[in-house]
Amino acid sequence: MTQKRIVIAIDGHSSCGKSTLAKSLARALGYIYIDSGAMYRAVTLYALRKGWIVNGQTNNKKILGGLSDIRITFQWDEAAGKNTTFLNGENVEEEIRKLEVSQNVSPISTLAEVRHEMVKQQRANGLKKGIVMDGRDIGTVVFPDAELKIFMTATPEIRAQRRYNELIEKGTEVNFQEILRNVEDRDAMDSTREISPLKIADDALILDNSHLTREEQLLWSLDRFNERTGNNES
Ligand code: DC
């Protein structure tokens, strides 16, 4: 019998490992993985390069006018075992993770037109099911009918430490307090913005991974997947 393919929505706070879980779930199930945050980051990078964000001030008119010139695509990099984000054909995977982009992405993601365009592209990716998408509004706005919704969280200190380690490993000079402030600021902005704020969908399952390993959170999620799809009734 062919296995039922579903949509898996993973939302939650920033830097709590949503993409790590989403990627490993997609790999385990043979699903497609889409990182919706990377899309907002790519728009932010585009605007920064154009000089449309200066000292945290966004030129919204320019950004909205330039939206139709932004094409975001993903390619699975088998060797690296990760998705690579392309902005108008250029590999920007590394650049969109830098602190300058992280510091400017929240205001960009509050713009209604930007969200409208991203959600349109995200829904198009989900038409065939068999997809794992992570973000902030996947279970509430993008795919309200997703068969499995997971809301991830962890303490701000643990999340900041993880992001700090990640950046240090890449050789980026960073300050822990600055990262922690960025994590807390983004939580506040993501949760209080007017359009599509980060909130727990009524039918989401909460996963606090503060003290879980990657393997433990994957096993927990696969168990929930099997419950939802009835694959454990053998
Ligand atoms: O998951 P991330 O940290 O890469 O996301 C980057 C930013 O994009 C984050 O500050 C919130 C925003 N975002 C959003 O508003 N909606 C999404 N579906 C995904 C991310």
PDB file of C-alpha atoms and ligand atoms in Angstrom:
ATOM      1  CA  MET A   1       0.000   0.000   0.000  1.00  0.00           C
ATOM      2  CA  THR A   2       1.386   3.445  -0.840  1.00  0.00           C
ATOM      3  CA  GLN A   3       2.078   5.494   2.223  1.00  0.00           C
ATOM      4  CA  LYS A   4      -0.138   8.523   2.706  1.00  0.00           C
ATOM      5  CA  ARG A   5       1.836  11.689   1.990  1.00  0.00           C
ATOM      6  CA  ILE A   6       1.062  14.638   4.196  1.00  0.00           C
ATOM      7  CA  VAL A   7       2.079  18.230   4.902  1.00  0.00           C
ATOM      8  CA  ILE A   8       4.181  18.726   8.036  1.00  0.00           C
ATOM      9  CA  ALA A   9       4.265  22.271   9.431  1.00  0.00           C
ATOM     10  CA  ILE A  10       6.985  23.160  11.927  1.00  0.00           C
ATOM     11  CA  ASP A  11       6.716  26.539  13.620  1.00  0.00           C
ATOM     12  CA  GLY A  12       8.384  28.001  16.648  1.00  0.00           C
ATOM     13  CA  HIS A  13      10.837  30.447  18.128  1.00  0.00           C
ATOM     14  CA  SER A  14      14.003  31.490  16.327  1.00  0.00           C
ATOM     15  CA  SER A  15      17.149  29.380  16.686  1.00  0.00           C
ATOM     16  CA  CYS A  16      15.502  26.397  18.314  1.00  0.00           C
ATOM     17  CA  GLY A  17      16.483  23.928  15.639  1.00  0.00           C
ATOM     18  CA  LYS A  18      13.373  23.945  13.468  1.00  0.00           C
ATOM     19  CA  SER A  19      15.368  23.513  10.284  1.00  0.00           C
ATOM     20  CA  THR A  20      17.492  20.728  11.804  1.00  0.00           C
ATOM     21  CA  LEU A  21      14.364  18.783  12.702  1.00  0.00           C
ATOM     22  CA  ALA A  22      12.597  19.626   9.436  1.00  0.00           C
ATOM     23  CA  LYS A  23      15.581  18.473   7.390  1.00  0.00           C
ATOM     24  CA  SER A  24      16.017  15.198   9.244  1.00  0.00           C
ATOM     25  CA  LEU A  25      12.278  14.473   9.057  1.00  0.00           C
ATOM     26  CA  ALA A  26      12.274  15.182   5.315  1.00  0.00           C
ATOM     27  CA  ARG A  27      15.260  12.886   4.845  1.00  0.00           C
ATOM     28  CA  ALA A  28      13.716  10.086   6.923  1.00  0.00           C
ATOM     29  CA  LEU A  29      10.415  10.275   5.039  1.00  0.00           C
ATOM     30  CA  GLY A  30      11.682  11.090   1.544  1.00  0.00           C
ATOM     31  CA  TYR A  31       9.849  14.430   1.692  1.00  0.00           C
ATOM     32  CA  ILE A  32      10.768  17.831   0.266  1.00  0.00           C
ATOM     33  CA  TYR A  33      12.038  20.391   2.768  1.00  0.00           C
ATOM     34  CA  ILE A  34      11.349  24.116   2.434  1.00  0.00           C
ATOM     35  CA  ASP A  35      12.917  26.654   4.805  1.00  0.00           C
ATOM     36  CA  SER A  36      10.456  29.554   4.710  1.00  0.00           C
ATOM     37  CA  GLY A  37      12.719  31.720   6.907  1.00  0.00           C
ATOM     38  CA  ALA A  38      15.397  31.528   4.212  1.00  0.00           C
ATOM     39  CA  MET A  39      12.950  33.219   1.853  1.00  0.00           C
ATOM     40  CA  TYR A  40      12.492  36.213   4.187  1.00  0.00           C
ATOM     41  CA  ARG A  41      16.250  36.279   4.712  1.00  0.00           C
ATOM     42  CA  ALA A  42      16.864  36.344   0.950  1.00  0.00           C
ATOM     43  CA  VAL A  43      14.492  39.304   0.530  1.00  0.00           C
ATOM     44  CA  THR A  44      16.362  41.056   3.366  1.00  0.00           C
ATOM     45  CA  LEU A  45      19.735  40.407   1.764  1.00  0.00           C
ATOM     46  CA  TYR A  46      18.462  41.755  -1.536  1.00  0.00           C
ATOM     47  CA  ALA A  47      17.232  44.939   0.172  1.00  0.00           C
ATOM     48  CA  LEU A  48      20.495  45.372   2.120  1.00  0.00           C
ATOM     49  CA  ARG A  49      22.558  45.063  -1.038  1.00  0.00           C
ATOM     50  CA  LYS A  50      20.383  47.609  -2.808  1.00  0.00           C
ATOM     51  CA  GLY A  51      20.833  50.043   0.083  1.00  0.00           C
ATOM     52  CA  TRP A  52      17.139  49.916   0.944  1.00  0.00           C
ATOM     53  CA  ILE A  53      17.864  49.196   4.617  1.00  0.00           C
ATOM     54  CA  VAL A  54      20.147  51.676   6.338  1.00  0.00           C
ATOM     55  CA  ASN A  55      20.757  51.604  10.102  1.00  0.00           C
ATOM     56  CA  GLY A  56      17.669  49.464  10.559  1.00  0.00           C
ATOM     57  CA  GLN A  57      15.474  51.896   8.602  1.00  0.00           C
ATOM     58  CA  THR A  58      13.691  50.197   5.719  1.00  0.00           C
ATOM     59  CA  ASN A  59      12.684  51.971   2.536  1.00  0.00           C
ATOM     60  CA  ASN A  60       9.397  50.102   2.182  1.00  0.00           C
ATOM     61  CA  LYS A  61       8.417  51.759  -1.069  1.00  0.00           C
ATOM     62  CA  LYS A  62      11.616  50.589  -2.766  1.00  0.00           C
ATOM     63  CA  ILE A  63      11.370  47.108  -1.244  1.00  0.00           C
ATOM     64  CA  LEU A  64       7.797  46.560  -2.385  1.00  0.00           C
ATOM     65  CA  GLY A  65       8.603  47.966  -5.809  1.00  0.00           C
ATOM     66  CA  GLY A  66      11.498  45.516  -6.121  1.00  0.00           C
ATOM     67  CA  LEU A  67       9.601  42.405  -4.972  1.00  0.00           C
ATOM     68  CA  SER A  68       8.798  41.220  -8.480  1.00  0.00           C
ATOM     69  CA  ASP A  69      12.539  41.154  -9.271  1.00  0.00           C
ATOM     70  CA  ILE A  70      13.248  38.654  -6.514  1.00  0.00           C
ATOM     71  CA  ARG A  71      13.234  34.975  -7.366  1.00  0.00           C
ATOM     72  CA  ILE A  72      14.008  32.524  -4.575  1.00  0.00           C
ATOM     73  CA  THR A  73      14.706  28.882  -5.322  1.00  0.00           C
ATOM     74  CA  PHE A  74      16.133  25.921  -3.412  1.00  0.00           C
ATOM     75  CA  GLN A  75      18.419  23.108  -4.439  1.00  0.00           C
ATOM     76  CA  TRP A  76      19.239  20.048  -2.418  1.00  0.00           C
ATOM     77  CA  ASP A  77      23.012  19.796  -1.947  1.00  0.00           C
ATOM     78  CA  GLU A  78      23.633  16.066  -1.599  1.00  0.00           C
ATOM     79  CA  ALA A  79      27.285  16.432  -0.593  1.00  0.00           C
ATOM     80  CA  ALA A  80      26.566  18.930   2.173  1.00  0.00           C
ATOM     81  CA  GLY A  81      23.325  17.184   3.108  1.00  0.00           C
ATOM     82  CA  LYS A  82      21.449  20.480   3.139  1.00  0.00           C
ATOM     83  CA  ASN A  83      19.241  22.764   1.154  1.00  0.00           C
ATOM     84  CA  THR A  84      20.877  25.651  -0.618  1.00  0.00           C
ATOM     85  CA  THR A  85      19.046  28.932  -1.118  1.00  0.00           C
ATOM     86  CA  PHE A  86      19.409  30.813  -4.385  1.00  0.00           C
ATOM     87  CA  LEU A  87      18.558  34.461  -4.912  1.00  0.00           C
ATOM     88  CA  ASN A  88      18.071  35.193  -8.583  1.00  0.00           C
ATOM     89  CA  GLY A  89      20.297  32.230  -9.414  1.00  0.00           C
ATOM     90  CA  GLU A  90      23.085  33.114  -6.938  1.00  0.00           C
ATOM     91  CA  ASN A  91      23.911  30.803  -4.058  1.00  0.00           C
ATOM     92  CA  VAL A  92      23.302  32.972  -0.967  1.00  0.00           C
ATOM     93  CA  GLU A  93      23.049  30.191   1.621  1.00  0.00           C
ATOM     94  CA  GLU A  94      26.028  31.422   3.655  1.00  0.00           C
ATOM     95  CA  GLU A  95      25.269  35.102   3.385  1.00  0.00           C
ATOM     96  CA  ILE A  96      21.654  34.931   4.532  1.00  0.00           C
ATOM     97  CA  ARG A  97      22.772  33.358   7.860  1.00  0.00           C
ATOM     98  CA  LYS A  98      25.012  36.286   8.805  1.00  0.00           C
ATOM     99  CA  LEU A  99      24.159  38.520  11.744  1.00  0.00           C
ATOM    100  CA  GLU A 100      23.477  41.579   9.570  1.00  0.00           C
ATOM    101  CA  VAL A 101      20.664  39.702   7.841  1.00  0.00           C
ATOM    102  CA  SER A 102      19.387  38.259  11.154  1.00  0.00           C
ATOM    103  CA  GLN A 103      19.287  41.763  12.616  1.00  0.00           C
ATOM    104  CA  ASN A 104      17.220  43.171   9.758  1.00  0.00           C
ATOM    105  CA  VAL A 105      14.935  40.322   8.777  1.00  0.00           C
ATOM    106  CA  SER A 106      12.146  40.835  11.320  1.00  0.00           C
ATOM    107  CA  PRO A 107      11.018  44.263  10.012  1.00  0.00           C
ATOM    108  CA  ILE A 108      11.087  42.908   6.449  1.00  0.00           C
ATOM    109  CA  SER A 109       8.931  39.956   7.466  1.00  0.00           C
ATOM    110  CA  THR A 110       6.295  42.302   8.906  1.00  0.00           C
ATOM    111  CA  LEU A 111       5.533  43.836   5.487  1.00  0.00           C
ATOM    112  CA  ALA A 112       2.151  42.604   4.228  1.00  0.00           C
ATOM    113  CA  GLU A 113       3.135  42.555   0.552  1.00  0.00           C
ATOM    114  CA  VAL A 114       6.318  40.628   1.280  1.00  0.00           C
ATOM    115  CA  ARG A 115       4.368  38.038   3.278  1.00  0.00           C
ATOM    116  CA  HIS A 116       1.689  37.792   0.626  1.00  0.00           C
ATOM    117  CA  GLU A 117       4.265  37.012  -2.061  1.00  0.00           C
ATOM    118  CA  MET A 118       6.180  34.510   0.106  1.00  0.00           C
ATOM    119  CA  VAL A 119       3.011  32.681   1.209  1.00  0.00           C
ATOM    120  CA  LYS A 120       1.953  32.363  -2.438  1.00  0.00           C
ATOM    121  CA  GLN A 121       5.275  30.747  -3.314  1.00  0.00           C
ATOM    122  CA  GLN A 122       5.173  28.520  -0.210  1.00  0.00           C
ATOM    123  CA  ARG A 123       1.667  27.208  -0.947  1.00  0.00           C
ATOM    124  CA  ALA A 124       2.657  26.383  -4.512  1.00  0.00           C
ATOM    125  CA  ASN A 125       5.354  24.112  -3.066  1.00  0.00           C
ATOM    126  CA  GLY A 126       2.836  22.227  -0.914  1.00  0.00           C
ATOM    127  CA  LEU A 127       0.363  21.279  -3.620  1.00  0.00           C
ATOM    128  CA  LYS A 128       1.768  17.780  -4.075  1.00  0.00           C
ATOM    129  CA  LYS A 129       2.030  17.088  -0.309  1.00  0.00           C
ATOM    130  CA  GLY A 130       5.043  15.112   0.922  1.00  0.00           C
ATOM    131  CA  ILE A 131       6.551  18.309   2.267  1.00  0.00           C
ATOM    132  CA  VAL A 132       8.067  19.578   5.512  1.00  0.00           C
ATOM    133  CA  MET A 133       8.084  23.366   5.856  1.00  0.00           C
ATOM    134  CA  ASP A 134       9.381  25.326   8.812  1.00  0.00           C
ATOM    135  CA  GLY A 135       8.743  28.929   9.803  1.00  0.00           C
ATOM    136  CA  ARG A 136       6.484  31.019  12.019  1.00  0.00           C
ATOM    137  CA  ASP A 137       3.078  30.879  10.337  1.00  0.00           C
ATOM    138  CA  ILE A 138       3.156  27.574   8.490  1.00  0.00           C
ATOM    139  CA  GLY A 139       0.539  25.795  10.622  1.00  0.00           C
ATOM    140  CA  THR A 140      -1.577  28.901  11.172  1.00  0.00           C
ATOM    141  CA  VAL A 141      -1.565  30.689   7.789  1.00  0.00           C
ATOM    142  CA  VAL A 142       0.330  28.900   5.022  1.00  0.00           C
ATOM    143  CA  PHE A 143      -1.056  25.385   5.601  1.00  0.00           C
ATOM    144  CA  PRO A 144      -3.869  25.587   8.197  1.00  0.00           C
ATOM    145  CA  ASP A 145      -4.955  22.098   7.091  1.00  0.00           C
ATOM    146  CA  ALA A 146      -1.529  20.500   7.564  1.00  0.00           C
ATOM    147  CA  GLU A 147      -1.975  16.989   8.918  1.00  0.00           C
ATOM    148  CA  LEU A 148       0.905  17.327  11.399  1.00  0.00           C
ATOM    149  CA  LYS A 149       1.816  20.594  13.113  1.00  0.00           C
ATOM    150  CA  ILE A 150       4.712  20.876  15.521  1.00  0.00           C
ATOM    151  CA  PHE A 151       5.448  24.003  17.567  1.00  0.00           C
ATOM    152  CA  MET A 152       9.062  24.050  18.732  1.00  0.00           C
ATOM    153  CA  THR A 153      10.593  26.011  21.548  1.00  0.00           C
ATOM    154  CA  ALA A 154      13.578  26.080  23.948  1.00  0.00           C
ATOM    155  CA  THR A 155      14.847  28.608  26.501  1.00  0.00           C
ATOM    156  CA  PRO A 156      16.339  31.827  24.980  1.00  0.00           C
ATOM    157  CA  GLU A 157      19.746  31.099  26.584  1.00  0.00           C
ATOM    158  CA  ILE A 158      19.973  27.626  25.093  1.00  0.00           C
ATOM    159  CA  ARG A 159      18.912  28.925  21.684  1.00  0.00           C
ATOM    160  CA  ALA A 160      21.455  31.761  21.786  1.00  0.00           C
ATOM    161  CA  GLN A 161      24.194  29.313  22.780  1.00  0.00           C
ATOM    162  CA  ARG A 162      23.364  27.067  19.827  1.00  0.00           C
ATOM    163  CA  ARG A 163      23.449  29.941  17.336  1.00  0.00           C
ATOM    164  CA  TYR A 164      26.657  31.251  18.943  1.00  0.00           C
ATOM    165  CA  ASN A 165      28.351  27.849  18.550  1.00  0.00           C
ATOM    166  CA  GLU A 166      27.180  27.616  14.948  1.00  0.00           C
ATOM    167  CA  LEU A 167      28.635  31.029  14.029  1.00  0.00           C
ATOM    168  CA  ILE A 168      31.900  30.435  15.918  1.00  0.00           C
ATOM    169  CA  GLU A 169      32.297  27.140  14.088  1.00  0.00           C
ATOM    170  CA  LYS A 170      32.005  29.033  10.808  1.00  0.00           C
ATOM    171  CA  GLY A 171      34.750  31.382  11.977  1.00  0.00           C
ATOM    172  CA  THR A 172      32.456  34.394  12.464  1.00  0.00           C
ATOM    173  CA  GLU A 173      33.444  36.710  15.300  1.00  0.00           C
ATOM    174  CA  VAL A 174      30.413  37.103  17.559  1.00  0.00           C
ATOM    175  CA  ASN A 175      29.455  38.138  21.038  1.00  0.00           C
ATOM    176  CA  PHE A 176      27.140  35.893  23.079  1.00  0.00           C
ATOM    177  CA  GLN A 177      25.186  38.770  24.667  1.00  0.00           C
ATOM    178  CA  GLU A 178      24.560  40.257  21.232  1.00  0.00           C
ATOM    179  CA  ILE A 179      23.221  36.925  19.977  1.00  0.00           C
ATOM    180  CA  LEU A 180      21.004  36.530  23.053  1.00  0.00           C
ATOM    181  CA  ARG A 181      19.621  40.030  22.541  1.00  0.00           C
ATOM    182  CA  ASN A 182      18.949  39.216  18.892  1.00  0.00           C
ATOM    183  CA  VAL A 183      17.108  36.005  19.845  1.00  0.00           C
ATOM    184  CA  GLU A 184      14.956  37.850  22.415  1.00  0.00           C
ATOM    185  CA  ASP A 185      14.279  40.789  20.091  1.00  0.00           C
ATOM    186  CA  ARG A 186      13.195  38.457  17.305  1.00  0.00           C
ATOM    187  CA  ASP A 187      10.906  36.501  19.653  1.00  0.00           C
ATOM    188  CA  ALA A 188       9.237  39.757  20.655  1.00  0.00           C
ATOM    189  CA  MET A 189       8.902  41.052  17.093  1.00  0.00           C
ATOM    190  CA  ASP A 190       7.734  37.711  15.667  1.00  0.00           C
ATOM    191  CA  SER A 191       5.098  37.282  18.397  1.00  0.00           C
ATOM    192  CA  THR A 192       3.720  40.814  18.480  1.00  0.00           C
ATOM    193  CA  ARG A 193       3.636  41.788  14.806  1.00  0.00           C
ATOM    194  CA  GLU A 194       0.243  42.560  13.364  1.00  0.00           C
ATOM    195  CA  ILE A 195       0.310  40.238  10.359  1.00  0.00           C
ATOM    196  CA  SER A 196       0.685  36.489  10.881  1.00  0.00           C
ATOM    197  CA  PRO A 197       2.286  36.690  14.343  1.00  0.00           C
ATOM    198  CA  LEU A 198       4.013  33.639  15.725  1.00  0.00           C
ATOM    199  CA  LYS A 199       1.404  31.722  17.690  1.00  0.00           C
ATOM    200  CA  ILE A 200       0.630  28.146  18.527  1.00  0.00           C
ATOM    201  CA  ALA A 201      -2.007  26.651  16.234  1.00  0.00           C
ATOM    202  CA  ASP A 202      -4.867  25.070  18.202  1.00  0.00           C
ATOM    203  CA  ASP A 203      -4.027  21.653  16.799  1.00  0.00           C
ATOM    204  CA  ALA A 204      -0.221  21.924  17.101  1.00  0.00           C
ATOM    205  CA  LEU A 205       1.859  19.587  19.239  1.00  0.00           C
ATOM    206  CA  ILE A 206       4.408  21.394  21.412  1.00  0.00           C
ATOM    207  CA  LEU A 207       8.001  20.224  21.376  1.00  0.00           C
ATOM    208  CA  ASP A 208      10.351  21.851  23.917  1.00  0.00           C
ATOM    209  CA  ASN A 209      13.780  20.606  22.909  1.00  0.00           C
ATOM    210  CA  SER A 210      15.818  22.451  25.575  1.00  0.00           C
ATOM    211  CA  HIS A 211      17.065  19.131  26.890  1.00  0.00           C
ATOM    212  CA  LEU A 212      16.579  16.827  23.924  1.00  0.00           C
ATOM    213  CA  THR A 213      19.184  15.571  21.487  1.00  0.00           C
ATOM    214  CA  ARG A 214      18.615  15.787  17.743  1.00  0.00           C
ATOM    215  CA  GLU A 215      17.982  12.047  17.647  1.00  0.00           C
ATOM    216  CA  GLU A 216      15.437  12.239  20.468  1.00  0.00           C
ATOM    217  CA  GLN A 217      13.456  15.035  18.813  1.00  0.00           C
ATOM    218  CA  LEU A 218      13.475  13.182  15.483  1.00  0.00           C
ATOM    219  CA  LEU A 219      12.198   9.973  17.084  1.00  0.00           C
ATOM    220  CA  TRP A 220       9.492  11.902  18.946  1.00  0.00           C
ATOM    221  CA  SER A 221       8.392  13.539  15.668  1.00  0.00           C
ATOM    222  CA  LEU A 222       8.421  10.269  13.724  1.00  0.00           C
ATOM    223  CA  ASP A 223       6.190   8.747  16.410  1.00  0.00           C
ATOM    224  CA  ARG A 224       3.759  11.662  15.999  1.00  0.00           C
ATOM    225  CA  PHE A 225       3.933  11.247  12.210  1.00  0.00           C
ATOM    226  CA  ASN A 226       3.098   7.558  12.512  1.00  0.00           C
ATOM    227  CA  GLU A 227       0.165   8.345  14.798  1.00  0.00           C
ATOM    228  CA  ARG A 228      -1.215  10.906  12.348  1.00  0.00           C
ATOM    229  CA  THR A 229      -0.817   8.720   9.278  1.00  0.00           C
ATOM    230  CA  GLY A 230      -1.786   5.449  10.938  1.00  0.00           C
ATOM    231  CA  ASN A 231       1.548   3.914   9.943  1.00  0.00           C
ATOM    232  CA  ASN A 232       2.023   2.280  13.333  1.00  0.00           C
ATOM    233  CA  GLU A 233      -0.906  -0.089  12.993  1.00  0.00           C
ATOM    234  CA  SER A 234       1.141  -2.970  11.666  1.00  0.00           C
TER     235      SER A 234
HETATM  236  O1   DC B   1      13.651  30.863  10.849  1.00  0.00           O
HETATM  237  P1   DC B   1      14.569  32.029  10.586  1.00  0.00           P
HETATM  238  O2   DC B   1      15.238  32.568  11.815  1.00  0.00           O
HETATM  239  O3   DC B   1      15.540  31.767   9.487  1.00  0.00           O
HETATM  240  O4   DC B   1      13.594  33.202  10.075  1.00  0.00           O
HETATM  241  C1   DC B   1      14.085  34.457   9.719  1.00  0.00           C
HETATM  242  C2   DC B   1      13.047  35.526  10.028  1.00  0.00           C
HETATM  243  O5   DC B   1      11.955  35.414   9.124  1.00  0.00           O
HETATM  244  C3   DC B   1      12.467  35.489  11.431  1.00  0.00           C
HETATM  245  O6   DC B   1      12.864  36.648  12.143  1.00  0.00           O
HETATM  246  C4   DC B   1      10.988  35.486  11.273  1.00  0.00           C
HETATM  247  C5   DC B   1      10.728  35.521   9.802  1.00  0.00           C
HETATM  248  N1   DC B   1       9.852  34.442   9.353  1.00  0.00           N
HETATM  249  C6   DC B   1       8.512  34.701   9.232  1.00  0.00           C
HETATM  250  O7   DC B   1       8.081  35.795   9.561  1.00  0.00           O
HETATM  251  N2   DC B   1       7.676  33.755   8.755  1.00  0.00           N
HETATM  252  C7   DC B   1       8.130  32.566   8.399  1.00  0.00           C
HETATM  253  N3   DC B   1       7.280  31.658   7.925  1.00  0.00           N
HETATM  254  C8   DC B   1       9.503  32.264   8.540  1.00  0.00           C
HETATM  255  C9   DC B   1      10.343  33.214   9.035  1.00  0.00           C
END
